[in-house]
mmCIF file of C-alpha atoms in Angstrom:
data_model
loop_
_atom_site.group_PDB
_atom_site.id
_atom_site.type_symbol
_atom_site.label_atom_id
_atom_site.label_comp_id
_atom_site.label_asym_id
_atom_site.label_seq_id
_atom_site.Cartn_x
_atom_site.Cartn_y
_atom_site.Cartn_z
ATOM 1 C CA UNK K 1 35.763 94.916 43.590
ATOM 2 C CA UNK K 2 32.442 93.531 43.958
ATOM 3 C CA UNK K 3 33.567 92.372 47.474
ATOM 4 C CA UNK K 4 35.072 96.110 48.257
ATOM 5 C CA UNK K 5 31.879 97.520 47.315
ATOM 6 C CA UNK K 6 30.094 95.297 49.293
ATOM 7 C CA UNK K 7 31.823 95.809 52.276
ATOM 8 C CA UNK K 8 31.741 99.443 52.168
ATOM 9 C CA UNK K 9 27.709 99.307 51.606
ATOM 10 C CA UNK K 10 27.657 97.256 54.784
ATOM 11 C CA UNK K 11 29.944 99.756 56.343
ATOM 12 C CA UNK K 12 27.864 102.628 55.486
ATOM 13 C CA UNK K 13 24.642 101.040 56.806
ATOM 14 C CA UNK K 14 26.292 100.156 60.424
ATOM 15 C CA UNK K 15 25.651 103.826 61.621
ATOM 16 C CA UNK K 16 21.847 103.836 60.920
ATOM 17 C CA UNK K 17 21.104 100.189 62.196
ATOM 18 C CA UNK K 18 22.344 97.758 64.573
ATOM 19 C CA UNK K 19 21.768 94.143 64.586
ATOM 20 C CA UNK K 20 22.062 91.441 67.373
ATOM 21 C CA UNK K 21 25.453 89.796 67.088
ATOM 22 C CA UNK K 22 27.701 87.907 69.602
ATOM 23 C CA UNK K 23 30.290 89.869 70.978
ATOM 24 C CA UNK K 24 33.915 89.258 71.860
ATOM 25 C CA UNK K 25 34.777 88.858 75.391
ATOM 26 C CA UNK K 26 36.659 91.531 77.218
ATOM 27 C CA UNK K 27 40.116 90.174 76.775
ATOM 28 C CA UNK K 28 39.648 90.652 73.287
ATOM 29 C CA UNK K 29 38.628 93.917 73.790
ATOM 30 C CA UNK K 30 41.775 95.117 75.367
ATOM 31 C CA UNK K 31 44.076 93.322 72.754
ATOM 32 C CA UNK K 32 42.265 95.539 70.349
ATOM 33 C CA UNK K 33 42.975 98.556 71.809
ATOM 34 C CA UNK K 34 45.826 100.463 70.248
ATOM 35 C CA UNK K 35 46.332 102.462 73.427
ATOM 36 C CA UNK K 36 45.717 99.906 76.238
ATOM 37 C CA UNK K 37 46.834 101.369 79.542
ATOM 38 C CA UNK K 38 47.969 99.033 82.363
ATOM 39 C CA UNK K 39 45.854 99.282 85.328
ATOM 40 C CA UNK K 40 47.085 101.655 88.016
ATOM 41 C CA UNK K 41 46.149 101.955 91.888
ATOM 42 C CA UNK K 42 42.488 101.017 92.402
ATOM 43 C CA UNK K 43 40.647 104.203 93.141
ATOM 44 C CA UNK K 44 36.898 104.789 94.770
ATOM 45 C CA UNK K 45 34.177 104.102 92.204
ATOM 46 C CA UNK K 46 30.509 104.117 91.730
ATOM 47 C CA UNK K 47 29.076 100.599 92.504
ATOM 48 C CA UNK K 48 25.948 101.380 90.403
ATOM 49 C CA UNK K 49 24.740 103.845 88.054
ATOM 50 C CA UNK K 50 24.947 107.272 89.817
ATOM 51 C CA UNK K 51 23.191 109.290 86.808
ATOM 52 C CA UNK K 52 19.416 108.768 88.084
ATOM 53 C CA UNK K 53 20.466 110.440 91.777
ATOM 54 C CA UNK K 54 22.513 113.071 90.600
ATOM 55 C CA UNK K 55 20.033 114.559 88.132
ATOM 56 C CA UNK K 56 17.279 114.379 90.769
ATOM 57 C CA UNK K 57 15.676 117.711 91.105
ATOM 58 C CA UNK K 58 16.246 118.139 94.658
ATOM 59 C CA UNK K 59 19.900 116.725 94.536
ATOM 60 C CA UNK K 60 20.798 119.341 92.061
ATOM 61 C CA UNK K 61 19.339 121.967 94.391
ATOM 62 C CA UNK K 62 21.069 120.838 97.402
ATOM 63 C CA UNK K 63 24.440 120.733 95.591
ATOM 64 C CA UNK K 64 23.787 124.229 93.916
ATOM 65 C CA UNK K 65 23.274 125.601 97.376
ATOM 66 C CA UNK K 66 25.813 123.964 98.793
ATOM 67 C CA UNK K 67 28.656 124.951 96.172
ATOM 68 C CA UNK K 68 27.875 128.529 97.454
ATOM 69 C CA UNK K 69 27.976 131.434 94.938
ATOM 70 C CA UNK K 70 30.928 133.839 95.251
ATOM 71 C CA UNK K 71 30.845 136.377 92.754
ATOM 72 C CA UNK K 72 34.675 137.515 93.532
ATOM 73 C CA UNK K 73 35.764 133.958 92.647
ATOM 74 C CA UNK K 74 33.452 133.301 89.975
ATOM 75 C CA UNK K 75 34.624 136.088 87.853
ATOM 76 C CA UNK K 76 38.438 136.482 89.097
ATOM 77 C CA UNK K 77 40.987 136.465 86.736
ATOM 78 C CA UNK K 78 42.551 133.169 86.765
ATOM 79 C CA UNK K 79 44.920 132.882 83.692
ATOM 80 C CA UNK K 80 46.506 136.685 83.752
ATOM 81 C CA UNK K 81 47.267 138.605 86.744
ATOM 82 C CA UNK K 82 45.518 141.647 86.317
ATOM 83 C CA UNK K 83 44.879 144.469 89.035
ATOM 84 C CA UNK K 84 42.996 146.692 86.602
ATOM 85 C CA UNK K 85 39.349 147.565 87.991
ATOM 86 C CA UNK K 86 36.824 149.234 86.130
ATOM 87 C CA UNK K 87 34.537 151.904 88.096
ATOM 88 C CA UNK K 88 30.940 152.685 86.882
ATOM 89 C CA UNK K 89 28.286 155.080 88.506
ATOM 90 C CA UNK K 90 24.914 153.945 88.576
ATOM 91 C CA UNK K 91 21.916 154.688 89.861
ATOM 92 C CA UNK K 92 20.083 152.033 91.862
ATOM 93 C CA UNK K 93 17.869 150.501 89.491
ATOM 94 C CA UNK K 94 21.096 150.251 87.518
ATOM 95 C CA UNK K 95 22.818 148.466 90.161
ATOM 96 C CA UNK K 96 20.144 145.786 90.803
ATOM 97 C CA UNK K 97 19.850 145.114 87.107
ATOM 98 C CA UNK K 98 23.685 144.723 86.896
ATOM 99 C CA UNK K 99 23.960 142.364 90.027
ATOM 100 C CA UNK K 100 20.803 140.194 88.676
ATOM 101 C CA UNK K 101 22.698 139.859 85.312
ATOM 102 C CA UNK K 102 26.128 138.935 87.227
ATOM 103 C CA UNK K 103 24.235 136.469 89.254
ATOM 104 C CA UNK K 104 22.348 134.934 86.356
ATOM 105 C CA UNK K 105 25.866 134.911 84.342
ATOM 106 C CA UNK K 106 27.756 133.235 87.308
ATOM 107 C CA UNK K 107 25.260 130.499 87.764
ATOM 108 C CA UNK K 108 25.636 129.585 84.264
ATOM 109 C CA UNK K 109 29.186 129.679 84.810
ATOM 110 C CA UNK K 110 28.807 127.193 87.852
ATOM 111 C CA UNK K 111 26.821 124.730 85.735
ATOM 112 C CA UNK K 112 28.352 121.205 86.969
ATOM 113 C CA UNK K 113 29.564 118.233 84.833
ATOM 114 C CA UNK K 114 27.256 115.513 84.884
ATOM 115 C CA UNK K 115 27.943 112.558 87.219
ATOM 116 C CA UNK K 116 27.291 109.685 84.973
ATOM 117 C CA UNK K 117 27.981 105.735 84.820
ATOM 118 C CA UNK K 118 31.324 104.450 83.405
ATOM 119 C CA UNK K 119 31.099 102.955 79.708
ATOM 120 C CA UNK K 120 31.920 99.719 78.815
ATOM 121 C CA UNK K 121 33.959 98.820 75.653
ATOM 122 C CA UNK K 122 32.071 96.277 73.456
ATOM 123 C CA UNK K 123 33.976 95.955 70.489
ATOM 124 C CA UNK K 124 31.142 93.844 68.417
ATOM 125 C CA UNK K 125 32.094 91.433 65.795
ATOM 126 C CA UNK K 126 30.116 92.357 62.867
ATOM 127 C CA UNK K 127 31.490 89.307 60.458
ATOM 128 C CA UNK K 128 34.383 87.075 59.836
ATOM 129 C CA UNK K 129 35.602 86.140 56.265
ATOM 130 C CA UNK K 130 38.028 83.702 55.898
ATOM 131 C CA UNK K 131 38.749 84.652 52.128
ATOM 132 C CA UNK K 132 40.086 87.971 53.529
ATOM 133 C CA UNK K 133 42.684 86.166 55.187
ATOM 134 C CA UNK K 134 46.329 87.013 55.023
ATOM 135 C CA UNK K 135 45.448 89.387 52.408
ATOM 136 C CA UNK K 136 47.396 92.133 54.211
ATOM 137 C CA UNK K 137 49.360 92.102 57.151
ATOM 138 C CA UNK K 138 47.691 95.527 58.448
ATOM 139 C CA UNK K 139 44.656 96.629 59.917
ATOM 140 C CA UNK K 140 42.121 98.326 58.098
ATOM 141 C CA UNK K 141 40.122 101.201 59.884
ATOM 142 C CA UNK K 142 36.819 102.596 58.199
ATOM 143 C CA UNK K 143 35.362 105.796 59.331
ATOM 144 C CA UNK K 144 31.826 107.183 58.552
ATOM 145 C CA UNK K 145 32.725 110.807 58.030
ATOM 146 C CA UNK K 146 28.850 111.810 57.396
ATOM 147 C CA UNK K 147 28.258 115.476 58.264
ATOM 148 C CA UNK K 148 26.093 116.062 61.070
ATOM 149 C CA UNK K 149 26.211 112.648 63.101
ATOM 150 C CA UNK K 150 27.372 112.689 66.423
ATOM 151 C CA UNK K 151 30.351 111.286 67.449
ATOM 152 C CA UNK K 152 28.980 108.424 69.308
ATOM 153 C CA UNK K 153 26.685 107.674 66.250
ATOM 154 C CA UNK K 154 29.479 107.394 63.854
ATOM 155 C CA UNK K 155 30.307 103.935 62.397
ATOM 156 C CA UNK K 156 34.340 103.082 62.786
ATOM 157 C CA UNK K 157 34.984 99.311 62.136
ATOM 158 C CA UNK K 158 38.314 97.753 61.712
ATOM 159 C CA UNK K 159 39.219 94.800 59.395
ATOM 160 C CA UNK K 160 41.802 92.381 60.954
ATOM 161 C CA UNK K 161 44.471 90.796 58.933
ATOM 162 C CA UNK K 162 42.337 87.346 59.945
ATOM 163 C CA UNK K 163 39.232 88.506 58.080
ATOM 164 C CA UNK K 164 37.173 89.558 61.066
ATOM 165 C CA UNK K 165 35.422 92.664 60.588
ATOM 166 C CA UNK K 166 34.770 94.210 64.324
ATOM 167 C CA UNK K 167 33.504 97.654 65.702
ATOM 168 C CA UNK K 168 36.684 99.860 67.035
ATOM 169 C CA UNK K 169 37.434 99.753 70.501
ATOM 170 C CA UNK K 170 36.645 103.332 72.247
ATOM 171 C CA UNK K 171 40.395 104.655 72.341
ATOM 172 C CA UNK K 172 40.604 104.099 68.456
ATOM 173 C CA UNK K 173 37.043 105.673 67.983
ATOM 174 C CA UNK K 174 38.174 108.670 69.881
ATOM 175 C CA UNK K 175 41.413 109.273 68.310
ATOM 176 C CA UNK K 176 39.791 109.193 64.807
ATOM 177 C CA UNK K 177 36.736 111.237 65.964
ATOM 178 C CA UNK K 178 39.446 113.847 66.961
ATOM 179 C CA UNK K 179 41.277 113.724 63.697
ATOM 180 C CA UNK K 180 38.351 114.426 61.459
ATOM 181 C CA UNK K 181 36.123 116.633 63.836
ATOM 182 C CA UNK K 182 38.821 117.923 66.037
ATOM 183 C CA UNK K 183 37.267 119.560 69.337
ATOM 184 C CA UNK K 184 39.023 122.755 70.792
ATOM 185 C CA UNK K 185 41.276 122.165 73.456
ATOM 186 C CA UNK K 186 41.252 118.268 73.126
ATOM 187 C CA UNK K 187 44.578 116.396 72.072
ATOM 188 C CA UNK K 188 44.503 113.148 70.066
ATOM 189 C CA UNK K 189 46.565 111.439 72.679
ATOM 190 C CA UNK K 190 46.479 112.031 76.372
ATOM 191 C CA UNK K 191 48.347 114.655 77.780
ATOM 192 C CA UNK K 192 51.381 114.024 79.958
ATOM 193 C CA UNK K 193 49.980 116.089 82.978
ATOM 194 C CA UNK K 194 47.626 113.212 83.532
ATOM 195 C CA UNK K 195 50.587 110.661 83.947
ATOM 196 C CA UNK K 196 50.691 109.555 87.665
ATOM 197 C CA UNK K 197 53.917 111.426 88.623
ATOM 198 C CA UNK K 198 52.881 114.471 86.811
ATOM 199 C CA UNK K 199 49.671 114.563 88.375
ATOM 200 C CA UNK K 200 50.740 113.842 91.792
ATOM 201 C CA UNK K 201 52.851 116.925 91.492
ATOM 202 C CA UNK K 202 49.785 119.008 90.282
ATOM 203 C CA UNK K 203 47.752 117.588 93.268
ATOM 204 C CA UNK K 204 50.521 118.503 95.894
ATOM 205 C CA UNK K 205 50.743 122.091 94.196
ATOM 206 C CA UNK K 206 46.765 122.455 94.970
ATOM 207 C CA UNK K 207 46.074 122.954 91.431
ATOM 208 C CA UNK K 208 42.686 120.923 91.603
ATOM 209 C CA UNK K 209 40.711 123.238 89.465
ATOM 210 C CA UNK K 210 43.252 123.413 86.896
ATOM 211 C CA UNK K 211 43.069 119.381 86.462
ATOM 212 C CA UNK K 212 39.532 119.033 86.682
ATOM 213 C CA UNK K 213 38.924 121.473 83.650
ATOM 214 C CA UNK K 214 41.354 120.120 81.575
ATOM 215 C CA UNK K 215 40.054 116.627 82.274
ATOM 216 C CA UNK K 216 36.697 117.910 81.313
ATOM 217 C CA UNK K 217 38.065 119.113 77.881
ATOM 218 C CA UNK K 218 40.046 115.796 77.252
ATOM 219 C CA UNK K 219 37.734 113.253 78.392
ATOM 220 C CA UNK K 220 33.757 112.389 78.024
ATOM 221 C CA UNK K 221 32.096 112.011 81.515
ATOM 222 C CA UNK K 222 31.401 108.220 80.910
ATOM 223 C CA UNK K 223 35.366 107.119 80.344
ATOM 224 C CA UNK K 224 37.367 105.413 82.791
ATOM 225 C CA UNK K 225 40.052 107.658 82.841
ATOM 226 C CA UNK K 226 37.854 110.966 83.698
ATOM 227 C CA UNK K 227 36.671 108.760 86.582
ATOM 228 C CA UNK K 228 39.760 107.688 87.912
ATOM 229 C CA UNK K 229 41.439 111.344 87.583
ATOM 230 C CA UNK K 230 38.404 112.844 89.385
ATOM 231 C CA UNK K 231 38.447 110.504 91.830
ATOM 232 C CA UNK K 232 42.023 110.931 92.561
ATOM 233 C CA UNK K 233 41.611 114.903 92.599
ATOM 234 C CA UNK K 234 38.536 114.489 95.039
ATOM 235 C CA UNK K 235 40.380 112.073 97.606
ATOM 236 C CA UNK K 236 43.386 114.555 97.671
ATOM 237 C CA UNK K 237 41.069 117.572 98.114
ATOM 238 C CA UNK K 238 39.196 115.530 100.871
ATOM 239 C CA UNK K 239 42.594 114.396 102.413
ATOM 240 C CA UNK K 240 44.170 117.637 102.817
ATOM 241 C CA UNK K 241 40.966 119.620 103.460
ATOM 242 C CA UNK K 242 41.315 121.976 100.786
ATOM 243 C CA UNK K 243 37.652 122.661 100.319
ATOM 244 C CA UNK K 244 37.829 126.127 99.868
ATOM 245 C CA UNK K 245 39.955 125.605 96.293
ATOM 246 C CA UNK K 246 36.787 124.090 94.678
ATOM 247 C CA UNK K 247 34.235 125.772 96.699
ATOM 248 C CA UNK K 248 32.316 127.941 94.552
ATOM 249 C CA UNK K 249 33.414 126.579 91.463
ATOM 250 C CA UNK K 250 31.699 124.250 88.961
ATOM 251 C CA UNK K 251 33.622 121.291 90.493
ATOM 252 C CA UNK K 252 32.292 121.564 93.799
ATOM 253 C CA UNK K 253 29.073 119.953 93.188
ATOM 254 C CA UNK K 254 30.460 116.579 91.761
ATOM 255 C CA UNK K 255 33.197 116.551 94.315
ATOM 256 C CA UNK K 256 30.529 116.951 97.351
ATOM 257 C CA UNK K 257 28.284 113.951 95.401
ATOM 258 C CA UNK K 258 31.273 111.780 95.367
ATOM 259 C CA UNK K 259 31.876 112.092 99.084
ATOM 260 C CA UNK K 260 28.365 112.021 100.268
ATOM 261 C CA UNK K 261 27.935 108.510 97.955
ATOM 262 C CA UNK K 262 31.438 106.968 99.633
ATOM 263 C CA UNK K 263 30.180 108.339 102.914
ATOM 264 C CA UNK K 264 33.304 110.541 103.315
ATOM 265 C CA UNK K 265 31.596 113.656 104.545
ATOM 266 C CA UNK K 266 33.103 114.173 108.172
ATOM 267 C CA UNK K 267 35.978 116.046 107.307
ATOM 268 C CA UNK K 268 33.635 118.563 104.919
ATOM 269 C CA UNK K 269 30.918 118.870 107.780
ATOM 270 C CA UNK K 270 33.749 119.643 110.013
ATOM 271 C CA UNK K 271 35.008 122.547 107.602
ATOM 272 C CA UNK K 272 31.617 123.613 107.286
ATOM 273 C CA UNK K 273 30.985 124.203 111.010
ATOM 274 C CA UNK K 274 34.276 125.865 111.735
ATOM 275 C CA UNK K 275 33.373 128.167 108.593
ATOM 276 C CA UNK K 276 30.232 129.046 110.083
ATOM 277 C CA UNK K 277 28.137 127.249 107.074
ATOM 278 C CA UNK K 278 25.886 125.396 109.275
ATOM 279 C CA UNK K 279 22.883 125.646 106.187
ATOM 280 C CA UNK K 280 25.181 124.111 104.116
ATOM 281 C CA UNK K 281 25.903 121.682 106.833
ATOM 282 C CA UNK K 282 21.959 120.786 107.194
ATOM 283 C CA UNK K 283 21.996 120.495 103.377
ATOM 284 C CA UNK K 284 24.853 118.062 103.237
ATOM 285 C CA UNK K 285 23.035 116.175 106.182
ATOM 286 C CA UNK K 286 19.894 116.090 103.729
ATOM 287 C CA UNK K 287 21.756 114.593 100.880
ATOM 288 C CA UNK K 288 23.235 112.072 102.743
ATOM 289 C CA UNK K 289 20.185 110.998 103.784
ATOM 290 C CA UNK K 290 18.648 111.272 100.241
ATOM 291 C CA UNK K 291 21.392 108.965 98.722
ATOM 292 C CA UNK K 292 21.499 106.710 101.444
ATOM 293 C CA UNK K 293 18.237 106.397 102.713
ATOM 294 C CA UNK K 294 18.511 107.160 106.401
ATOM 295 C CA UNK K 295 16.162 108.495 108.723
ATOM 296 C CA UNK K 296 15.359 112.456 108.819
ATOM 297 C CA UNK K 297 12.870 114.668 110.008
ATOM 298 C CA UNK K 298 10.584 116.117 107.215
ATOM 299 C CA UNK K 299 11.347 119.525 108.591
ATOM 300 C CA UNK K 300 14.676 119.505 108.110
ATOM 301 C CA UNK K 301 13.997 118.366 104.378
ATOM 302 C CA UNK K 302 12.003 121.559 104.369
ATOM 303 C CA UNK K 303 14.554 123.537 105.734
ATOM 304 C CA UNK K 304 17.351 122.747 103.481
ATOM 305 C CA UNK K 305 15.221 122.702 100.463
ATOM 306 C CA UNK K 306 13.835 126.082 100.966
ATOM 307 C CA UNK K 307 14.821 128.605 98.031
ATOM 308 C CA UNK K 308 17.573 131.069 99.668
ATOM 309 C CA UNK K 309 18.868 134.010 98.105
ATOM 310 C CA UNK K 310 22.871 133.696 97.786
ATOM 311 C CA UNK K 311 24.632 135.775 100.077
ATOM 312 C CA UNK K 312 26.290 138.053 98.177
ATOM 313 C CA UNK K 313 27.972 140.422 101.002
ATOM 314 C CA UNK K 314 28.909 139.522 104.400
ATOM 315 C CA UNK K 315 26.908 140.621 107.213
ATOM 316 C CA UNK K 316 28.479 142.570 109.717
ATOM 317 C CA UNK K 317 26.827 140.553 112.664
ATOM 318 C CA UNK K 318 24.021 138.035 112.955
ATOM 319 C CA UNK K 319 20.947 139.213 114.265
ATOM 320 C CA UNK K 320 19.329 137.615 117.630
ATOM 321 C CA UNK K 321 17.147 135.616 115.229
ATOM 322 C CA UNK K 322 19.684 134.184 113.141
ATOM 323 C CA UNK K 323 21.668 133.244 116.165
ATOM 324 C CA UNK K 324 18.620 131.450 117.439
ATOM 325 C CA UNK K 325 18.486 129.443 114.006
ATOM 326 C CA UNK K 326 21.746 128.429 114.316
ATOM 327 C CA UNK K 327 21.212 126.698 117.724
ATOM 328 C CA UNK K 328 18.684 124.805 115.950
ATOM 329 C CA UNK K 329 21.056 123.779 112.968
ATOM 330 C CA UNK K 330 23.580 122.842 115.665
ATOM 331 C CA UNK K 331 21.113 120.409 117.426
ATOM 332 C CA UNK K 332 20.550 118.633 113.985
ATOM 333 C CA UNK K 333 24.181 118.430 112.977
ATOM 334 C CA UNK K 334 24.852 117.065 116.564
ATOM 335 C CA UNK K 335 22.130 114.381 116.146
ATOM 336 C CA UNK K 336 23.648 113.187 112.923
ATOM 337 C CA UNK K 337 27.252 113.308 114.431
ATOM 338 C CA UNK K 338 26.207 110.822 117.008
ATOM 339 C CA UNK K 339 23.952 108.592 114.887
ATOM 340 C CA UNK K 340 26.088 108.328 111.467
ATOM 341 C CA UNK K 341 29.344 109.969 111.491
ATOM 342 C CA UNK K 342 32.984 108.158 112.131
ATOM 343 C CA UNK K 343 35.181 111.108 113.381
ATOM 344 C CA UNK K 344 32.556 111.973 116.507
ATOM 345 C CA UNK K 345 34.993 113.145 118.398
ATOM 346 C CA UNK K 346 36.715 116.157 116.728
ATOM 347 C CA UNK K 347 32.894 116.758 115.012
ATOM 348 C CA UNK K 348 31.412 117.136 118.855
ATOM 349 C CA UNK K 349 34.272 119.372 119.906
ATOM 350 C CA UNK K 350 33.537 121.950 116.864
ATOM 351 C CA UNK K 351 29.931 121.795 117.490
ATOM 352 C CA UNK K 352 30.563 122.699 121.322
ATOM 353 C CA UNK K 353 32.884 125.289 120.644
ATOM 354 C CA UNK K 354 30.349 127.486 117.836
ATOM 355 C CA UNK K 355 27.882 126.539 120.397
ATOM 356 C CA UNK K 356 29.426 128.830 123.290
ATOM 357 C CA UNK K 357 30.652 131.068 120.720
ATOM 358 C CA UNK K 358 27.343 131.186 119.503
ATOM 359 C CA UNK K 359 25.664 132.055 123.099
ATOM 360 C CA UNK K 360 28.264 134.831 123.828
ATOM 361 C CA UNK K 361 27.276 136.627 120.776
ATOM 362 C CA UNK K 362 23.729 135.958 121.693
ATOM 363 C CA UNK K 363 24.066 137.668 125.118
ATOM 364 C CA UNK K 364 26.014 140.450 123.617
ATOM 365 C CA UNK K 365 23.239 141.395 121.143
ATOM 366 C CA UNK K 366 20.586 140.795 123.623
ATOM 367 C CA UNK K 367 22.359 142.988 126.105
ATOM 368 C CA UNK K 368 22.618 145.825 123.022
ATOM 369 C CA UNK K 369 19.102 145.358 122.327
ATOM 370 C CA UNK K 370 18.344 145.940 125.788
ATOM 371 C CA UNK K 371 20.641 149.091 125.998
ATOM 372 C CA UNK K 372 18.584 150.794 123.197
ATOM 373 C CA UNK K 373 15.442 149.952 124.638
ATOM 374 C CA UNK K 374 14.229 147.279 122.576
ATOM 375 C CA UNK K 375 12.438 144.385 123.849
#
C-alpha cells in the first residue's frame, strides 16, 4: 500500500516539475506506441524550424495579401446549397459600415493555421523498479486529470510489466486527452479519410479545402501526420495547378509558404501572370527573396510591402497609370524568371503575351483620352 501511495505522489508531481533523466532511443518509442504507423511514401518536409520565418511580420503581411480577400468566396455556403438572397435598403453610411464589418469578419475567417516544426516523441524513462517485475502482464496508464491544465502539460505515464515507469508516447497521450477532455470534431482514432487510398480519391476530386479543414481539427500543427497530409495536398494542388480552389481561403498562405520554402513557385507565378495578379506575383518574388536570401532591390520590397486596400469589386478597365505600373511589374517578374525560375520558357511566353495585350490596352486607352480632349 505504501508503495502505491508513493507511486501516485510521484506521478502527480510530474506535471509541475521535470528532472533530467536519460531518455530512451527512438526504437523504444516506436515499440511503445500503440498506434504506430508504417512509414508511407516520402513527402517534402521542412529541413529546419519554419516557425521564426513564418511568424515574421513582413512574411505574414505578404501571405495575407497573396491570399486575396474575396468576400463572395469567404462567405459562400459550403455545406448546404442555398440560393436564398437577403436584400436590404441602406444609406451610403450604413453600406460603408456593413462593408467594413464584412471585411473585418472575413479577415478573421482567413486566419492562417500556423506552420511549426514537427515534434519529436521523447518517451522519457522516469524510473525502473525491478520489484514490480511480472506483477502484471498488462500495462498500467496513469493520467493526471487536474482541471485547468493544458493537454501538453498534463502528465501521462505508463507502468510496463517489467517495472519501467515511462512517459506515454504522443499517440497514447492524444487518445487519453481526447477521452478525458474531448475536443469537438476530433476522433479518438484517425478517420479513414486520411488513409492513402481514400485521401488520394479526395485529392483527385479536388476536395482540398475539405481535407485541410478536417486535418486542422484532427491533428495539431506539430504532428507528423499533419505535416504529411498537408504536404500531399499542397503538392497535388501545385501539380494540378488548381490554385483557385485554395485562393481566398485560410489555407492559401501556408500553401504559398510551403511552395516558396521548397522553391516550387514557377507554376503559381505563371498562374498569377495569366490571371492578371501581377502585384501578387511581385509579393511572391519578395517572399522568395526573404526566405532564401536572394538579391532584390529595396524599391521592389517597398512596392510589395505597401498597404493596399483589398480589391472587393472588379474594375471595368484599368487606367493608363495602372497599365504603366503593370509594365514595371512585368520587368521585375521577367528579371526574376531569367535569374531564378526553372520553367523559364513558359514564364517568358506568358510575360510576353501579357506585355503585348497590355500595350494594346494602353494604346486604346490613350486614344480614347485624346478623343475626349484630355492630355
